[in-house]
XYZ file of C-alpha atoms in Angstrom:
431
model
C 72.901 88.258 144.824
C 69.300 86.520 143.564
C 69.088 88.435 140.668
C 73.259 87.807 140.281
C 72.384 84.014 140.783
C 68.852 83.963 138.336
C 70.770 84.953 136.158
C 73.250 82.904 135.884
C 70.963 79.868 135.602
C 68.705 80.871 133.104
C 71.364 82.272 131.218
C 74.592 82.747 132.500
C 75.200 78.762 132.156
C 73.222 78.327 128.486
C 74.925 81.492 127.351
C 78.228 79.925 127.135
C 76.411 76.165 126.163
C 74.670 77.227 123.663
C 77.145 79.255 121.715
C 80.027 77.056 121.783
C 77.002 74.112 119.768
C 76.367 77.475 117.681
C 80.529 77.575 117.201
C 80.037 73.302 115.697
C 76.849 75.077 113.298
C 74.046 73.482 115.825
C 70.693 75.735 114.099
C 69.173 75.687 116.991
C 71.695 77.030 119.102
C 72.076 79.340 116.122
C 68.706 80.904 116.860
C 68.708 80.834 120.458
C 71.698 83.186 121.204
C 70.895 85.518 117.693
C 74.289 84.488 115.582
C 72.312 85.727 112.801
C 72.340 88.936 113.800
C 68.931 89.078 113.865
C 69.119 89.421 109.949
C 67.610 85.601 108.950
C 66.573 83.061 111.390
C 64.719 80.633 108.640
C 67.848 79.479 106.936
C 68.076 77.418 109.971
C 64.478 76.304 110.238
C 65.030 75.379 106.767
C 68.042 73.594 108.539
C 66.285 72.064 111.071
C 62.998 70.744 109.236
C 65.689 69.446 107.006
C 66.845 66.982 110.220
C 62.897 66.245 110.699
C 59.696 67.073 111.484
C 61.011 66.045 115.039
C 64.348 66.936 116.229
C 66.049 65.330 119.078
C 68.488 67.785 120.475
C 70.449 67.721 123.692
C 68.146 70.681 125.848
C 65.394 70.316 124.743
C 63.137 68.746 121.614
C 62.853 71.457 118.526
C 60.552 71.395 115.826
C 59.955 73.946 112.373
C 57.156 71.686 111.025
C 54.319 73.715 111.317
C 51.529 70.892 111.710
C 53.837 69.396 114.728
C 54.001 72.948 116.242
C 50.223 73.263 115.712
C 48.883 69.463 116.901
C 50.909 70.708 119.983
C 50.207 73.850 120.964
C 46.513 72.646 120.947
C 46.649 69.355 122.876
C 46.418 69.146 126.885
C 48.868 67.870 127.363
C 51.430 69.482 126.583
C 51.840 72.854 129.216
C 53.831 76.074 128.989
C 57.745 76.145 129.978
C 58.271 78.665 133.345
C 61.809 78.058 134.514
C 60.360 75.676 137.386
C 59.315 73.174 135.068
C 62.672 72.622 133.040
C 64.737 69.604 133.017
C 67.428 70.380 135.233
C 68.750 68.929 138.228
C 66.589 69.304 141.205
C 69.677 71.095 143.135
C 69.597 73.643 140.269
C 65.286 73.993 140.453
C 65.429 74.090 144.355
C 67.553 77.516 144.241
C 65.213 79.140 141.238
C 62.664 78.120 143.284
C 64.018 80.241 145.606
C 65.840 83.078 144.292
C 62.448 83.890 142.761
C 62.135 87.286 143.044
C 58.493 87.876 143.639
C 57.390 90.348 140.027
C 55.654 90.733 137.889
C 57.065 89.050 134.624
C 55.544 87.850 131.888
C 58.493 84.998 131.214
C 56.446 83.484 134.894
C 53.108 82.439 136.932
C 51.358 83.972 137.382
C 51.746 85.111 133.812
C 48.947 83.745 131.924
C 51.603 83.103 129.112
C 53.566 80.714 131.821
C 50.390 78.961 133.732
C 47.702 76.337 132.572
C 44.532 75.361 133.418
C 42.752 76.015 135.247
C 44.575 79.387 136.642
C 44.928 80.240 132.521
C 41.600 80.142 132.073
C 40.535 81.604 134.767
C 43.341 84.131 133.782
C 41.837 84.625 130.566
C 37.912 84.889 131.260
C 38.257 87.712 132.921
C 40.245 89.673 130.670
C 39.148 88.173 127.833
C 36.030 90.094 127.181
C 37.861 93.159 126.159
C 39.750 91.748 123.606
C 37.215 89.529 121.152
C 35.908 90.591 117.106
C 32.319 92.950 118.278
C 35.378 95.027 121.047
C 37.571 95.305 119.195
C 35.955 96.952 116.446
C 34.098 99.808 118.455
C 37.778 100.338 118.576
C 38.007 101.190 114.496
C 37.600 105.226 115.598
C 39.825 105.732 117.811
C 42.477 103.322 116.552
C 41.768 105.994 113.282
C 41.825 108.757 115.015
C 45.071 107.912 117.254
C 46.816 107.190 112.969
C 46.296 109.752 111.957
C 46.404 112.437 114.358
C 49.998 111.108 114.677
C 51.361 111.516 110.684
C 49.621 114.723 110.606
C 52.533 115.559 113.590
C 54.833 113.411 110.357
C 53.690 115.793 107.632
C 54.741 118.275 109.196
C 58.639 117.117 109.167
C 61.006 115.715 105.768
C 62.238 112.339 108.050
C 61.164 110.844 110.493
C 62.319 107.800 112.128
C 58.756 105.499 111.461
C 59.610 103.824 113.766
C 60.133 105.944 117.311
C 57.770 108.699 115.257
C 54.492 106.757 114.302
C 55.263 103.106 115.339
C 55.641 103.169 118.987
C 53.597 105.957 119.288
C 49.946 104.096 117.952
C 50.031 100.732 119.592
C 50.165 102.437 123.021
C 48.357 104.888 122.841
C 45.973 101.914 122.342
C 45.985 99.502 124.929
C 46.996 102.323 127.819
C 42.939 103.447 126.795
C 41.975 99.689 127.504
C 44.418 99.446 130.813
C 43.218 103.285 131.933
C 46.437 104.380 131.770
C 47.135 108.800 131.846
C 48.200 110.168 128.376
C 50.930 111.798 130.176
C 52.190 108.015 131.588
C 52.391 106.426 128.168
C 55.912 106.716 127.136
C 56.985 106.027 130.600
C 54.987 102.227 129.910
C 56.537 102.186 126.205
C 59.885 102.516 127.605
C 59.663 100.250 130.595
C 58.115 97.291 128.415
C 60.393 97.895 125.936
C 63.483 97.175 128.286
C 61.702 94.220 129.082
C 61.222 92.148 126.162
C 64.901 90.552 126.435
C 63.879 88.873 129.308
C 61.362 86.461 126.447
C 65.005 85.111 125.128
C 67.743 82.908 126.478
C 71.736 83.496 127.321
C 71.030 86.825 127.194
C 73.856 89.631 129.210
C 73.952 90.269 132.886
C 73.330 94.253 132.444
C 70.697 93.317 129.541
C 69.228 91.162 132.368
C 69.463 93.262 135.001
C 67.918 96.398 133.378
C 65.397 94.112 132.614
C 65.098 93.431 136.034
C 64.373 97.422 137.558
C 62.360 97.992 134.882
C 60.083 95.141 136.056
C 59.973 96.536 139.542
C 59.543 100.236 137.893
C 56.892 99.065 135.686
C 55.058 96.891 138.492
C 55.449 99.734 141.188
C 53.655 102.072 138.239
C 50.734 99.131 138.212
C 50.481 98.619 141.748
C 50.130 102.820 142.494
C 47.910 102.935 139.111
C 44.911 99.708 140.592
C 45.246 101.919 143.673
C 43.813 104.973 142.094
C 41.650 102.614 139.910
C 39.658 101.220 142.732
C 39.476 104.682 144.232
C 38.226 106.430 141.373
C 36.909 103.362 138.661
C 36.826 105.037 134.890
C 35.640 102.832 131.810
C 38.381 100.307 131.586
C 39.210 96.374 132.224
C 42.012 97.635 135.029
C 39.362 99.324 136.762
C 36.984 96.456 137.027
C 39.378 93.506 137.611
C 40.749 96.283 140.413
C 37.170 96.279 141.911
C 35.748 93.042 141.242
C 38.129 91.332 143.925
C 38.576 88.133 142.211
C 42.358 88.733 141.185
C 45.186 88.288 143.908
C 46.573 91.656 143.692
C 50.080 89.900 142.106
C 47.587 88.516 140.102
C 46.254 91.865 138.845
C 49.001 93.502 138.414
C 51.739 90.226 135.835
C 47.792 90.379 133.792
C 48.325 94.495 134.046
C 52.225 93.888 132.728
C 51.208 92.032 130.491
C 48.440 92.800 128.412
C 50.255 95.792 128.394
C 53.925 93.879 127.422
C 51.800 92.481 124.765
C 49.936 95.305 123.515
C 52.367 96.975 122.506
C 55.777 95.439 121.708
C 54.107 92.875 119.418
C 52.255 95.173 117.109
C 55.571 97.341 116.796
C 57.112 94.948 115.351
C 53.910 93.674 113.419
C 54.151 97.006 111.079
C 58.043 97.567 111.438
C 57.862 93.885 109.828
C 55.438 95.270 107.237
C 57.007 98.895 106.265
C 60.170 96.574 105.467
C 58.734 93.491 103.301
C 56.665 96.904 101.478
C 59.974 98.726 100.985
C 62.049 94.719 99.763
C 58.865 93.982 97.904
C 57.860 97.128 96.278
C 55.179 95.676 93.080
C 53.167 94.336 96.823
C 53.418 97.802 97.734
C 52.009 98.870 93.976
C 48.897 96.431 94.233
C 48.264 97.324 97.555
C 47.190 100.867 96.203
C 45.541 99.805 93.756
C 43.505 97.744 95.610
C 43.101 99.226 98.984
C 40.405 96.328 100.473
C 43.847 94.260 100.340
C 44.948 95.742 103.276
C 43.859 93.080 105.825
C 44.644 89.388 103.591
C 48.558 92.172 103.390
C 48.880 91.568 107.428
C 48.204 88.280 107.257
C 50.753 87.610 104.808
C 52.995 89.899 106.739
C 53.369 88.172 110.358
C 53.595 84.934 107.884
C 56.248 86.021 106.069
C 58.355 87.891 109.309
C 56.309 87.033 112.536
C 56.544 89.176 115.170
C 56.929 86.534 117.547
C 59.455 83.987 116.787
C 58.966 81.344 118.923
C 57.782 79.403 122.342
C 57.868 76.573 123.952
C 55.944 73.176 125.588
C 56.177 70.538 127.899
C 55.245 66.876 127.848
C 52.956 66.818 131.029
C 53.223 63.232 130.584
C 54.366 60.031 128.307
C 53.098 60.752 124.599
C 53.772 60.389 121.310
C 53.905 63.480 118.406
C 55.236 62.670 114.656
C 56.170 58.828 115.255
C 58.600 60.202 118.103
C 58.131 59.330 122.128
C 58.054 62.291 124.463
C 59.267 61.904 127.713
C 56.362 63.058 130.656
C 58.777 66.500 131.320
C 60.858 67.262 128.421
C 60.113 70.177 126.203
C 59.333 71.333 121.984
C 60.561 74.220 120.985
C 58.411 75.317 118.489
C 59.899 77.332 115.811
C 56.784 79.849 114.824
C 58.729 81.542 112.429
C 60.073 79.305 110.740
C 56.649 77.256 110.714
C 54.974 80.169 109.034
C 57.572 79.393 106.040
C 56.854 75.633 105.559
C 56.720 74.726 101.766
C 54.364 71.990 102.894
C 51.976 74.154 103.962
C 52.123 77.158 102.038
C 54.005 77.361 98.938
C 57.331 79.647 98.410
C 56.959 80.572 101.476
C 59.897 82.346 100.950
C 58.111 84.387 99.198
C 55.983 88.012 100.130
C 52.997 88.046 99.028
C 49.874 89.411 99.625
C 47.263 87.694 97.187
C 48.445 84.798 99.325
C 44.892 82.713 99.128
C 46.549 80.672 103.260
C 47.960 83.255 104.659
C 45.939 83.724 107.431
C 46.253 79.736 108.531
C 49.594 81.436 109.820
C 50.568 81.108 113.438
C 51.397 83.443 114.550
C 49.315 84.823 117.582
C 50.369 80.829 118.428
C 46.816 78.423 118.681
C 45.079 76.625 121.547
C 44.478 78.445 124.401
C 47.329 80.148 124.499
C 46.053 81.740 121.206
C 46.689 85.765 121.450
C 43.910 87.252 123.357
C 45.136 90.982 121.556
C 45.006 89.475 117.947
C 42.227 91.119 115.879
C 43.697 93.972 117.991
C 46.989 94.431 116.304
C 45.493 93.114 112.633
C 43.207 95.795 112.631
C 46.029 98.326 113.979
C 48.174 97.148 111.480
C 45.733 97.596 108.559
C 45.067 100.583 109.984
C 48.409 102.318 110.796
C 49.766 100.802 107.286
C 47.447 101.409 105.474
C 46.885 104.935 106.120
C 50.950 105.782 106.017
C 51.317 105.342 102.363
C 47.901 106.936 101.758
C 49.227 109.790 103.232
C 52.825 109.566 102.092
C 53.397 108.012 98.465
C 56.274 109.304 97.968
C 57.809 108.281 101.358
C 61.223 105.563 101.340
C 63.930 104.930 103.345
C 66.927 107.740 104.152
C 69.541 105.216 105.235
C 69.647 101.393 107.031
C 67.184 100.050 109.262
C 68.255 98.726 112.022
C 66.847 95.207 113.213
C 66.289 95.275 117.628
C 68.726 92.387 117.590
C 66.446 90.496 120.111
C 65.718 86.547 119.437
C 62.184 86.201 119.794
C 60.847 89.171 119.700
C 61.984 89.715 116.121
C 61.412 93.586 114.859
C 62.477 97.018 113.686
C 64.549 99.659 116.177
C 65.075 102.277 114.139
C 63.213 102.561 110.530
C 64.263 105.879 108.941
C 62.652 107.192 106.371
C 62.489 110.752 103.744
C 58.278 111.071 103.771
C 57.738 113.182 101.295
C 54.790 115.698 99.903
C 52.126 114.207 102.417
C 48.072 113.910 99.757
C 45.733 114.696 101.445
C 44.562 114.530 104.720
C 42.660 111.383 104.831
C 38.745 111.618 105.884
C 37.764 108.103 106.811
C-alpha cells in the first residue's frame, strides 16, 4: 500500500495532469509525458526558449536558456528537489513522508543527487578521490583492454546489437571493478540499474514503478551483502575503503554504492549509443574522425552536447531570489532543460548541426555544473573516446541492420537497441 500511495502522489496524479496539458500543447508537459515518443525533445525546448529565458507554468518554472541553467546550477541559493521538497499541500507532503520506502533510491536522500551541503560535501569528498582525472587516467589501459575483449568477441559474429553486446558491457565492467563487484555479478548489477532508471522520470505507470522499486530492493539487498563481504575481506577499491572506514552509516553506504553503480553505466551507455547514431546520421563527421583520430576527445564533447544522455534536472530556491529578471519565491522549483540548453543558439552556433570540430562543444551542461557536477565525467569521456574510436577502427564496414530503438525514457535519453552488420574486422588494435 505504501508503494501505491507513493506512486499515486509522485506519478499517478502528475501523469493525469501533465497528460491533459500536453494534449493542449504545453511544451514542458509534452516533454515530461514523452509525447514526442523519445525522438526529438529539442523542438519543445526551442518553443520554451521562444517564450522567454525563464518561463512560469502552473507546476514549476522552466528554462531552456543556457546561461540561466548554468547560473542556477552554480547558485548556492538553489538546492536539490527531493520529493519532500516539492511544492505540495502540507497533508500530501506528510503522507509522502509517511510512505518513505527507506530504499537506496537515486532520486531520494541520502543519494548525493538529492542532498545539499554540508551532507553533499561530506559524501562527495569521500568518493571524489576515485574519480579525479589522475585516478581515471590510471584506468585507461584497463578500459582499452576490456574494449578489445568485447570487440574481439563481436568479430566472430556477422551481426550484433551494439547496445546489448557492446555499449552496456564496457561501462558496467569498469564501474564494477571500481566498486569491487565480482565479474560474475556484473550482469545482475546491469539488469538492476536498467530496471531502476525510469524512477528519474515523472508520471511513470504503476507497473513500471513497481518493477523499479522491486529492482531497488534487490539492488539494496545485493549491495548490503557485498559491503559485508568487503568488510570481512577488503579489496583495492573505493567501496572497501568506505566500508571499513566507519565514516558512513549503512544507509549512506548503500545509497552511494547504488548511485555510483547506476550513474556509472547508465549515462555512459547512452553516450555511446547516442554517439553511434549521431555518427551514422552524419557520415561526413565519421570520415573526418577516421582521417584525424586525434579529434575523438572533441567528438565526445560534441556528442554530449548534441544529444545529452541526461536531459533535465530541477533546483529549488532556498529563499526569495531573482533570476533573469523574474522573482522566484523560496520553495519554488525550476526545471532545467539541460539537453535543450546545449542547443541554445546564443551559445552554440547552428546548434542543430553535429560538428565534431565545434570549438566550444565542451561548454555543454550534460554533466551539470556547480557542486553537483558529475563526479564520473572524466571516466565517461575516456570510455566514450576509447570505445567509439576502437569500434570504428575495428569495423570500418559497420552499418545498421535495421531500425534503432530508443529506450522510451524522458530523462535518461538513449537507445535500447542498435542492430548492426559489422562487416570484416580490420587488424587487431595494439594500442
